[in-house]
Short mmCIF file of C-alpha atoms in Angstrom, two decimals:
data_model
loop_
_atom_site.label_atom_id
_atom_site.label_comp_id
_atom_site.label_asym_id
_atom_site.label_seq_id
_atom_site.Cartn_x
_atom_site.Cartn_y
_atom_site.Cartn_z
CA MET C 676 166.22 80.68 189.54
CA MET C 677 165.81 79.52 185.96
CA ARG C 678 162.88 81.90 185.52
CA LEU C 679 165.21 84.84 186.15
CA LEU C 680 167.45 83.85 183.23
CA PRO C 681 166.81 85.41 179.80
CA GLN C 682 164.74 83.18 177.55
CA SER C 683 166.79 83.74 174.39
CA LEU C 684 170.17 82.12 173.68
CA PHE C 685 171.55 85.59 172.88
CA GLY C 686 170.51 86.91 176.31
CA ARG C 687 171.94 83.94 178.20
CA LEU C 688 175.28 83.97 176.39
CA LEU C 689 175.59 87.71 176.90
CA LEU C 690 174.69 87.36 180.59
CA PHE C 691 177.27 84.61 181.16
CA LEU C 692 179.99 86.49 179.26
CA ALA C 693 179.32 89.78 181.02
CA GLY C 694 179.06 88.09 184.42
CA GLY C 695 182.26 86.12 183.93
CA LEU C 696 184.10 89.18 182.66
CA THR C 697 182.89 91.30 185.58
CA LEU C 698 183.95 88.65 188.09
CA ALA C 699 187.37 88.29 186.46
CA GLN C 700 187.92 92.07 186.43
CA LEU C 701 186.92 92.44 190.07
CA LEU C 702 189.17 89.58 191.19
CA SER C 703 192.08 90.95 189.18
CA ALA C 704 191.60 94.42 190.63
CA ALA C 705 191.30 93.02 194.16
CA LEU C 706 194.54 91.04 193.78
CA LEU C 707 196.31 94.06 192.29
CA LEU C 708 195.22 96.33 195.12
CA GLN C 709 196.15 93.74 197.70
CA ASP C 710 199.66 93.44 196.26
CA ARG C 711 200.06 97.22 196.13
CA ASP C 712 198.68 97.53 199.64
CA GLN C 713 201.24 95.06 200.97
CA ALA C 714 204.08 96.75 199.09
CA LEU C 715 203.18 100.23 200.31
CA TYR C 716 202.54 98.99 203.82
CA HIS C 717 206.04 97.52 203.82
CA ALA C 718 207.39 100.89 202.73
CA VAL C 719 205.35 102.98 205.23
CA GLY C 720 205.75 100.51 208.08
CA GLY C 721 209.45 100.09 207.36
CA HIS C 722 210.00 103.85 207.48
CA VAL C 723 208.12 104.17 210.79
CA ALA C 724 209.95 101.16 212.26
CA GLN C 725 213.29 102.61 211.21
CA ARG C 726 212.44 105.97 212.81
CA ILE C 727 211.29 104.34 216.08
CA ALA C 728 214.44 102.19 216.22
CA ALA C 729 216.64 105.22 215.63
CA ILE C 730 214.90 107.14 218.45
CA VAL C 731 215.20 104.15 220.84
CA ASN C 732 218.90 103.75 220.11
CA LEU C 733 219.42 107.50 220.57
CA LEU C 734 217.53 107.52 223.89
CA ASP C 735 219.60 104.58 225.04
CA SER C 736 222.74 106.66 224.65
CA LEU C 737 221.51 109.74 226.57
CA GLU C 738 221.15 110.71 230.19
CA ASP C 739 217.74 111.22 231.73
CA ALA C 740 217.73 115.01 231.41
CA GLU C 741 218.74 114.88 227.79
CA ARG C 742 216.16 112.19 227.17
CA ARG C 743 213.44 114.49 228.50
CA ARG C 744 214.47 117.33 226.22
CA LEU C 745 214.66 114.97 223.22
CA VAL C 746 211.21 113.49 223.98
CA THR C 747 209.70 116.98 224.18
CA ALA C 748 211.25 117.85 220.83
CA LEU C 749 210.18 114.61 219.12
CA ASP C 750 206.63 114.43 220.52
CA LEU C 751 205.01 115.68 217.29
CA PRO C 752 202.30 114.20 215.06
CA PRO C 753 201.98 111.61 213.76
CA THR C 754 204.21 110.09 216.51
CA HIS C 755 203.51 110.61 220.22
CA LEU C 756 206.48 109.76 222.46
CA SER C 757 206.47 109.34 226.23
CA LEU C 758 208.82 108.04 228.94
CA ASP C 759 206.23 108.24 231.72
CA LEU C 760 204.03 105.25 230.92
CA PRO C 761 204.76 101.90 232.59
CA TRP C 762 205.25 98.64 230.75
CA GLN C 763 201.77 97.27 230.02
CA PRO C 764 201.96 93.64 228.87
CA VAL C 765 199.55 92.79 226.08
CA ALA C 766 196.86 90.46 227.43
CA GLU C 767 196.31 88.64 224.16
CA PRO C 768 198.78 88.65 221.27
CA ASP C 769 197.47 90.71 218.37
CA ASP C 770 197.73 88.48 215.30
CA ARG C 771 196.18 90.87 212.79
CA TYR C 772 198.07 91.22 209.54
CA GLN C 773 199.06 94.85 210.12
CA THR C 774 200.31 94.15 213.66
CA THR C 775 202.29 91.08 212.65
CA LEU C 776 203.88 92.83 209.69
CA PHE C 777 204.80 95.91 211.73
CA ARG C 778 206.23 93.72 214.51
CA VAL C 779 208.47 91.91 212.00
CA LEU C 780 209.68 95.18 210.48
CA LEU C 781 210.39 96.63 213.92
CA GLN C 782 212.20 93.48 215.03
CA ARG C 783 214.61 93.86 212.11
CA GLN C 784 215.45 97.42 213.14
CA LEU C 785 215.69 96.93 216.93
CA GLY C 786 217.55 93.66 216.83
CA PRO C 787 216.83 90.38 218.65
CA ASN C 788 217.95 91.54 222.12
CA ARG C 789 215.66 94.52 222.52
CA PRO C 790 212.42 93.79 224.44
CA PHE C 791 209.42 95.47 222.79
CA GLN C 792 205.74 94.91 222.14
CA VAL C 793 203.24 96.16 219.54
CA GLU C 794 199.49 96.62 219.90
CA ILE C 795 196.76 98.29 217.86
CA THR C 796 194.25 100.14 220.02
CA ASP C 797 190.98 101.89 219.26
CA ASP C 798 192.01 104.84 221.47
CA LEU C 799 193.57 107.73 219.64
CA PRO C 800 196.73 109.36 220.99
CA PRO C 801 196.57 112.56 223.05
CA PRO C 802 195.98 115.86 221.22
CA PRO C 803 199.01 117.35 219.51
CA PRO C 804 201.02 119.95 221.44
CA PHE C 805 199.80 122.87 219.33
CA VAL C 806 196.35 122.52 220.99
CA ASP C 807 196.09 125.16 223.76
CA PRO C 808 196.76 123.60 227.21
CA PRO C 809 193.62 125.18 228.75
CA ARG C 810 191.52 123.43 226.17
CA ARG C 811 193.09 120.00 226.53
CA GLY C 812 191.02 119.14 229.53
CA SER C 813 187.83 119.96 227.69
CA LEU C 814 188.56 117.70 224.75
CA PRO C 815 186.24 114.67 224.52
CA PRO C 816 187.77 111.29 225.29
CA PRO C 817 188.77 109.07 222.36
CA LEU C 818 185.78 107.33 220.82
CA PRO C 819 185.88 103.56 220.13
CA THR C 820 183.81 103.95 216.97
CA ALA C 821 184.22 105.95 213.80
CA GLY C 822 181.16 108.08 214.37
CA HIS C 823 181.63 111.50 212.85
CA ASP C 824 180.36 113.76 215.61
CA PRO C 825 180.58 117.40 214.38
CA ARG C 826 181.56 118.47 217.95
CA MET C 827 184.70 116.29 217.76
CA PRO C 828 187.99 118.19 217.33
CA GLY C 829 189.18 118.37 213.74
CA TRP C 830 192.42 116.43 214.30
CA ARG C 831 190.53 113.52 215.89
CA ARG C 832 187.72 113.52 213.33
CA HIS C 833 190.26 113.56 210.49
CA ALA C 834 192.05 110.52 211.93
CA MET C 835 188.83 108.53 212.14
CA MET C 836 187.64 109.52 208.67
CA MET C 837 190.99 108.53 207.16
CA GLY C 838 190.86 105.08 208.75
CA LEU C 839 193.94 105.68 210.91
CA ARG C 840 194.64 103.33 213.80
CA ASN C 841 196.79 103.89 216.90
CA PHE C 842 199.86 101.59 216.89
CA VAL C 843 201.27 101.48 220.45
CA VAL C 844 204.93 100.41 220.63
CA GLN C 845 206.77 99.98 223.94
CA ALA C 846 210.52 99.32 224.02
CA ARG C 847 212.80 98.85 227.08
CA LEU C 848 215.97 100.87 227.28
CA HIS C 849 219.20 99.43 228.76
CA ASP C 850 218.50 101.02 232.15
CA GLY C 851 214.94 99.65 232.37
CA ALA C 852 213.12 102.77 231.27
CA VAL C 853 210.17 102.32 228.92
CA ALA C 854 209.80 104.35 225.75
CA THR C 855 206.19 104.41 224.56
CA PHE C 856 205.42 105.38 221.00
CA GLN C 857 201.90 106.01 219.71
CA GLN C 858 202.03 106.06 215.94
CA MET C 859 199.07 106.73 213.66
CA LEU C 860 199.09 104.35 210.70
CA PRO C 861 196.33 103.59 208.17
CA GLU C 862 194.55 100.30 208.57
CA GLU C 863 194.43 100.04 204.75
CA VAL C 864 197.00 101.89 202.71
CA ILE C 865 194.97 101.77 199.49
CA ALA C 866 191.21 101.69 199.12
CA TRP C 867 189.30 101.20 195.86
CA PRO C 868 190.08 104.45 194.03
CA LEU C 869 187.40 106.06 191.87
CA ARG C 870 189.75 106.12 188.90
CA LEU C 871 190.17 102.34 189.05
CA LEU C 872 186.41 101.82 189.27
CA LEU C 873 185.85 104.08 186.27
CA THR C 874 188.52 102.21 184.33
CA LEU C 875 186.88 98.89 185.15
CA LEU C 876 183.50 100.25 184.10
CA ILE C 877 184.84 101.50 180.75
CA VAL C 878 186.55 98.18 180.08
CA LEU C 879 183.41 96.23 180.99
CA VAL C 880 181.15 98.36 178.79
CA SER C 881 183.57 98.14 175.84
CA VAL C 882 184.07 94.39 176.09
CA ALA C 883 180.37 93.79 176.75
CA GLY C 884 179.52 95.72 173.59
CA LEU C 885 181.96 93.67 171.53
CA ALA C 886 180.68 90.48 173.16
CA ALA C 887 177.08 91.44 172.36
CA LEU C 888 178.02 92.01 168.72
CA ALA C 889 179.87 88.69 168.56
CA VAL C 890 177.07 86.75 170.25
CA ARG C 891 174.47 88.35 167.98
CA THR C 892 176.52 87.40 164.93
CA LEU C 893 176.89 83.81 166.12
CA THR C 894 173.25 83.32 167.15
CA ARG C 895 171.66 85.00 164.11
CA PRO C 896 172.00 81.82 161.96
CA LEU C 897 169.98 79.92 164.59
CA ALA C 898 167.15 82.43 164.27
CA VAL C 899 167.32 82.18 160.47
CA LEU C 900 167.20 78.38 160.71
CA ALA C 901 164.20 78.53 163.07
CA ASP C 902 162.35 80.89 160.70
CA ALA C 903 163.15 78.63 157.76
CA ALA C 904 161.81 75.58 159.63
CA THR C 905 158.59 77.51 160.42
CA ASP C 906 158.20 78.67 156.80
CA LEU C 907 158.81 75.14 155.53
CA GLY C 908 155.50 74.04 157.04
CA ARG C 909 153.73 76.75 155.02
CA ASP C 910 155.68 76.63 151.77
CA ILE C 911 157.69 73.52 150.98
CA ARG C 912 159.26 75.31 148.01
CA ARG C 913 160.59 78.25 149.98
CA PRO C 914 164.05 79.55 148.88
CA ALA C 915 166.97 77.48 150.09
CA LEU C 916 169.12 78.69 152.98
CA ALA C 917 172.38 80.44 152.16
CA GLU C 918 175.26 78.10 153.06
CA THR C 919 177.56 80.76 154.48
CA GLY C 920 179.19 81.49 157.82
CA PRO C 921 181.20 79.25 160.14
CA LEU C 922 181.63 75.54 159.38
CA GLU C 923 178.91 74.40 161.79
CA VAL C 924 176.43 76.92 160.37
CA ARG C 925 177.20 75.87 156.80
CA ARG C 926 176.70 72.21 157.73
CA ALA C 927 173.35 72.94 159.38
CA ALA C 928 172.16 74.98 156.38
CA ARG C 929 173.32 72.26 153.96
CA ALA C 930 171.51 69.58 155.99
CA PHE C 931 168.33 71.69 156.05
CA ASN C 932 168.44 72.25 152.28
CA THR C 933 169.01 68.53 151.70
CA MET C 934 166.01 67.71 153.88
CA GLN C 935 163.87 70.23 151.99
CA ASN C 936 164.85 68.76 148.62
CA ARG C 937 164.05 65.23 149.83
CA LEU C 938 160.63 66.36 151.04
CA ILE C 939 159.93 68.02 147.68
CA ARG C 940 160.92 64.88 145.78
CA TYR C 941 158.79 62.74 148.11
CA LEU C 942 155.73 64.95 147.62
CA GLU C 943 156.24 65.06 143.85
CA ASP C 944 156.45 61.26 143.71
CA ARG C 945 153.37 60.95 145.88
CA ASN C 946 151.41 63.38 143.72
CA ARG C 947 152.27 61.38 140.63
CA VAL C 948 151.01 58.26 142.34
CA LEU C 949 147.86 60.07 143.50
CA ALA C 950 147.21 61.36 140.00
CA ALA C 951 147.49 57.82 138.67
CA ILE C 952 145.16 56.48 141.37
CA SER C 953 142.69 59.28 140.68
CA HIS C 954 142.70 58.43 136.98
CA ASP C 955 142.39 54.70 137.63
CA LEU C 956 139.46 55.22 140.03
CA LYS C 957 137.55 57.72 137.92
CA THR C 958 137.68 55.56 134.81
CA PRO C 959 135.83 52.51 136.24
CA ILE C 960 133.43 54.76 138.14
CA THR C 961 132.57 56.53 134.89
CA ARG C 962 132.06 53.19 133.12
CA LEU C 963 129.79 51.97 135.89
CA ARG C 964 127.81 55.21 135.76
CA LEU C 965 127.25 54.74 132.01
CA ARG C 966 126.16 51.16 132.52
CA THR C 967 123.63 52.12 135.15
CA GLU C 968 121.90 54.23 132.53
CA LEU C 969 121.13 50.98 130.66
CA LEU C 970 119.22 49.56 133.62
CA GLU C 971 115.49 49.56 133.07
CA ASP C 972 114.62 49.34 136.78
CA SER C 973 114.49 53.01 137.82
CA PRO C 974 114.70 52.46 141.63
CA LEU C 975 117.68 50.10 141.18
CA ARG C 976 119.36 52.57 138.83
CA GLU C 977 119.00 55.36 141.40
CA LYS C 978 120.57 53.19 144.13
CA PHE C 979 123.51 52.35 141.86
CA GLN C 980 124.02 56.03 141.05
CA ALA C 981 123.87 56.99 144.76
CA ASP C 982 126.55 54.41 145.56
CA LEU C 983 128.70 55.65 142.69
CA ASP C 984 128.31 59.27 143.83
CA GLU C 985 129.40 58.25 147.33
CA MET C 986 132.41 56.35 145.96
CA GLN C 987 133.45 59.32 143.82
CA HIS C 988 133.03 61.73 146.76
CA MET C 989 135.09 59.48 149.07
CA ALA C 990 137.83 59.10 146.46
CA GLN C 991 137.99 62.85 145.77
CA THR C 992 137.97 63.73 149.49
CA SER C 993 140.71 61.22 150.21
CA LEU C 994 142.84 62.64 147.41
CA ASP C 995 142.29 66.18 148.69
CA PHE C 996 143.41 65.10 152.15
CA LEU C 997 146.52 63.37 150.85
CA ARG C 998 147.44 66.40 148.77
CA GLY C 999 147.28 68.56 151.90
CA GLY C 1000 151.02 68.00 152.59
CA GLU C 1001 151.98 70.24 149.66
CA ASN C 1002 150.61 73.67 148.89
CA PRO C 1003 151.05 74.41 145.19
CA GLU C 1004 148.64 77.35 145.44
CA PRO C 1005 150.56 80.66 145.58
CA PRO C 1006 149.73 83.03 148.48
CA ALA C 1007 147.48 85.97 147.69
CA ALA C 1008 145.46 88.63 149.51
CA LEU C 1009 141.99 87.34 150.46
CA ASP C 1010 139.01 89.51 151.38
CA LEU C 1011 137.79 87.42 154.30
CA ASN C 1012 134.68 89.56 154.79
CA ALA C 1013 133.54 88.85 151.22
CA LEU C 1014 134.23 85.12 151.66
CA LEU C 1015 132.16 84.94 154.85
CA GLU C 1016 129.34 86.88 153.19
CA SER C 1017 129.28 84.42 150.28
CA LEU C 1018 129.11 81.50 152.72
CA ARG C 1019 126.23 83.24 154.53
CA GLU C 1020 124.31 83.74 151.28
CA ASP C 1021 124.81 80.10 150.29
CA ALA C 1022 123.44 79.03 153.67
CA GLU C 1023 120.40 81.28 153.28
CA ASP C 1024 119.66 79.73 149.87
CA ALA C 1025 119.62 76.33 151.63
CA GLY C 1026 117.25 77.59 154.32
CA GLN C 1027 119.90 77.90 156.99
CA GLU C 1028 121.09 80.92 158.97
CA ILE C 1029 124.57 82.30 159.63
CA ALA C 1030 125.13 85.35 161.85
CA ILE C 1031 128.45 87.19 161.41
CA THR C 1032 129.87 89.45 164.14
CA GLY C 1033 132.99 91.55 163.63
CA ILE C 1034 135.03 92.17 160.49
CA ALA C 1035 138.58 91.68 159.28
CA ASP C 1036 140.40 95.03 159.27
CA ARG C 1037 142.40 94.25 156.15
CA PRO C 1038 142.85 91.45 153.60
CA LEU C 1039 144.57 88.28 154.78
CA ARG C 1040 147.55 86.96 152.84
CA CYS C 1041 146.95 83.24 152.49
CA GLN C 1042 146.14 80.49 149.99
CA PRO C 1043 142.59 81.56 149.09
CA LEU C 1044 141.24 78.27 147.71
CA ALA C 1045 142.67 76.25 150.60
CA LEU C 1046 141.28 78.63 153.22
CA LYS C 1047 137.87 78.62 151.48
CA ARG C 1048 137.88 74.82 151.65
CA CYS C 1049 138.77 75.01 155.36
CA LEU C 1050 135.91 77.40 156.17
CA THR C 1051 133.48 75.49 153.97
CA ASN C 1052 134.23 72.27 155.82
CA LEU C 1053 133.72 73.98 159.19
CA VAL C 1054 130.47 75.66 158.11
CA ASP C 1055 129.08 72.44 156.58
CA ASN C 1056 130.01 70.48 159.68
CA ALA C 1057 128.27 73.04 161.95
CA LEU C 1058 125.09 73.37 159.85
CA LYS C 1059 124.80 69.62 159.43
CA TYR C 1060 123.60 69.27 163.04
CA GLY C 1061 121.84 72.62 163.48
CA ARG C 1062 120.26 75.15 161.17
CA TRP C 1063 121.93 78.15 162.87
CA LEU C 1064 125.59 79.21 163.08
CA GLU C 1065 127.33 82.26 164.58
CA ILE C 1066 130.72 83.39 163.29
CA THR C 1067 132.72 85.94 165.34
CA VAL C 1068 135.73 87.67 163.75
CA ALA C 1069 138.48 89.14 165.97
CA ASP C 1070 141.34 90.91 164.19
CA THR C 1071 144.60 91.93 165.92
CA PRO C 1072 147.98 92.99 164.53
CA GLN C 1073 149.32 89.48 165.14
CA TRP C 1074 146.36 87.11 164.75
CA LEU C 1075 143.03 86.77 162.95
CA THR C 1076 140.64 84.59 164.95
CA LEU C 1077 137.35 83.17 163.71
CA THR C 1078 135.04 81.53 166.25
CA LEU C 1079 132.19 79.35 164.89
CA ARG C 1080 129.40 78.46 167.34
CA ASP C 1081 126.59 76.04 166.46
CA GLN C 1082 123.56 74.62 168.28
CA GLY C 1083 124.29 70.96 167.62
CA PRO C 1084 124.71 68.14 170.12
CA GLY C 1085 128.41 68.82 170.64
CA ILE C 1086 131.16 66.22 170.92
CA PRO C 1087 132.05 64.07 173.95
CA PRO C 1088 135.08 65.72 175.68
CA GLU C 1089 137.26 62.64 175.30
CA GLN C 1090 136.76 62.71 171.52
CA LEU C 1091 137.42 66.41 170.86
CA GLU C 1092 140.89 65.57 169.54
CA ARG C 1093 140.08 62.22 167.97
CA VAL C 1094 137.69 63.80 165.48
CA PHE C 1095 140.73 65.33 163.77
CA GLU C 1096 142.09 61.86 162.98
CA PRO C 1097 141.61 60.88 159.31
CA PHE C 1098 138.48 58.81 158.64
CA TYR C 1099 137.34 58.97 162.26
CA ARG C 1100 133.54 59.19 162.58
CA LEU C 1101 131.31 59.80 165.59
CA GLU C 1102 128.89 56.87 165.45
CA SER C 1103 126.44 58.59 167.77
CA SER C 1104 125.99 61.57 165.48
CA ARG C 1105 126.80 60.44 161.95
CA SER C 1106 125.65 57.73 159.60
CA ARG C 1107 126.39 56.67 156.07
CA ASP C 1108 123.31 58.53 154.94
CA THR C 1109 125.03 61.86 155.54
CA GLY C 1110 127.85 61.02 153.13
CA GLY C 1111 130.48 62.00 155.67
CA THR C 1112 133.94 60.44 155.28
CA GLY C 1113 135.58 61.60 158.50
CA LEU C 1114 138.06 63.83 156.65
CA GLY C 1115 136.43 67.28 156.80
CA LEU C 1116 137.90 68.36 160.15
CA SER C 1117 141.26 66.72 159.36
CA ILE C 1118 141.53 68.72 156.13
CA ALA C 1119 140.46 71.92 157.90
CA ARG C 1120 143.11 71.56 160.63
CA ASN C 1121 145.81 70.65 158.10
CA ILE C 1122 145.04 73.81 156.13
CA ALA C 1123 145.06 75.94 159.30
CA ARG C 1124 148.41 74.56 160.42
CA ALA C 1125 149.85 74.90 156.92
CA HIS C 1126 149.15 78.63 157.30
CA GLY C 1127 150.94 78.72 160.67
CA GLY C 1128 147.71 78.72 162.69
CA ASP C 1129 145.56 76.09 164.37
CA LEU C 1130 142.02 74.79 164.77
CA ILE C 1131 140.60 74.01 168.21
CA LEU C 1132 137.25 72.48 169.19
CA ARG C 1133 135.46 72.84 172.51
CA ASN C 1134 131.95 72.32 173.81
CA ARG C 1135 129.83 75.29 174.77
CA THR C 1136 128.37 75.53 178.27
CA GLU C 1137 124.92 76.38 176.88
CA GLY C 1138 125.09 73.53 174.36
CA GLY C 1139 126.59 73.11 170.94
CA LEU C 1140 130.14 73.15 169.63
CA GLU C 1141 132.63 75.99 169.28
CA ALA C 1142 135.38 75.85 166.65
CA VAL C 1143 138.21 78.41 166.98
CA LEU C 1144 140.28 79.03 163.83
CA GLU C 1145 143.47 81.04 164.47
CA LEU C 1146 145.47 82.43 161.55
CA PRO C 1147 148.65 84.54 161.81
CA ARG C 1148 148.76 87.96 160.23
#
């Protein structure tokens, strides 16, 4: 059921508002029609009851011969009148609303001392007197269903199509005679008129349009806030949100701007500390490097210099990783094809091979130096364990995907995510001799995510590792 609901807040609010409004309109219209139906049924039923009571009282005051002449004169549609039918007690009381209401109305007109009974039957009354007598015997019998047989006489088909029912009323006269009335009355006085349905449709469309506009206006700040939160991961110094709109929206925007300012201050303070640490580390390392030049033992001097180079590399790499939280580099258009070609040429100069498949259709707007560092780390990591690397470029309107495949030993499946942790090293594949610090993949993923993308590692079936770098367009 939840899968059928719209995924956006705008869609769900609009659905609930439109559904609730439709339900309310239909219920209101149903109640209105029911009230009008009852009122008109009182009027129609009251008129028929008054006419039947007047005829009964008139018949009660006449002799038999005069009664016969009066019955012949009054036996006209929509009322059929007869004095020849016997009293036929109703087997089961008819408690339908129309029967009960008509019985009450007739009781008021006939008085409490007049025996009578009311029943609704599915049989229609006999054909009206203007139908030729020779043809009366050939008329089909009354049908219990409302099937519209084209062979049915027009008067009978019209009654069925209009929803008319045969109300049979029998009343006893003072001398014991039985007056039988067969009166055609509608089962429902008012149906759902087309005009009412069109009115409801116009109201629903108008209110739904206004509701859609209101919901869109109210939910737009949420979309702006979501976009701002996404952009914040790419550019911490993005423009502040406008603190406008309703009170709740202004409070959310103000809280977001306050959070952004605190993050900026935190990163600025951290960078100042990192700059101080960098200066304090480089100074003693430089002094030690100068002192090693005074050593006369050449092998010992070379070992000291190798240790100092490793210390400087670890310090610089650690500082680069810590600076990854802020991106001071402004975005610019980068020719990715040229960057990959330069990496391929550098690998060839080192005796290694890189095969490039596919091209980027257009320049990528990114932070060029940061993305170069990301790709350099991935290429160095791949070529460190194999002298061959394949890079596949897939460019779509939404994403630019680079897939790097090497022929190395791969990574155990349970450690595919752990290698992204800072300073984590695979003991089975790395040693101190390589100079690795365990930060290359962490820096690469941080840069990818700072651009709104991601970096994923997986082992290849035929051996080696596959790194998938996804960057948004």
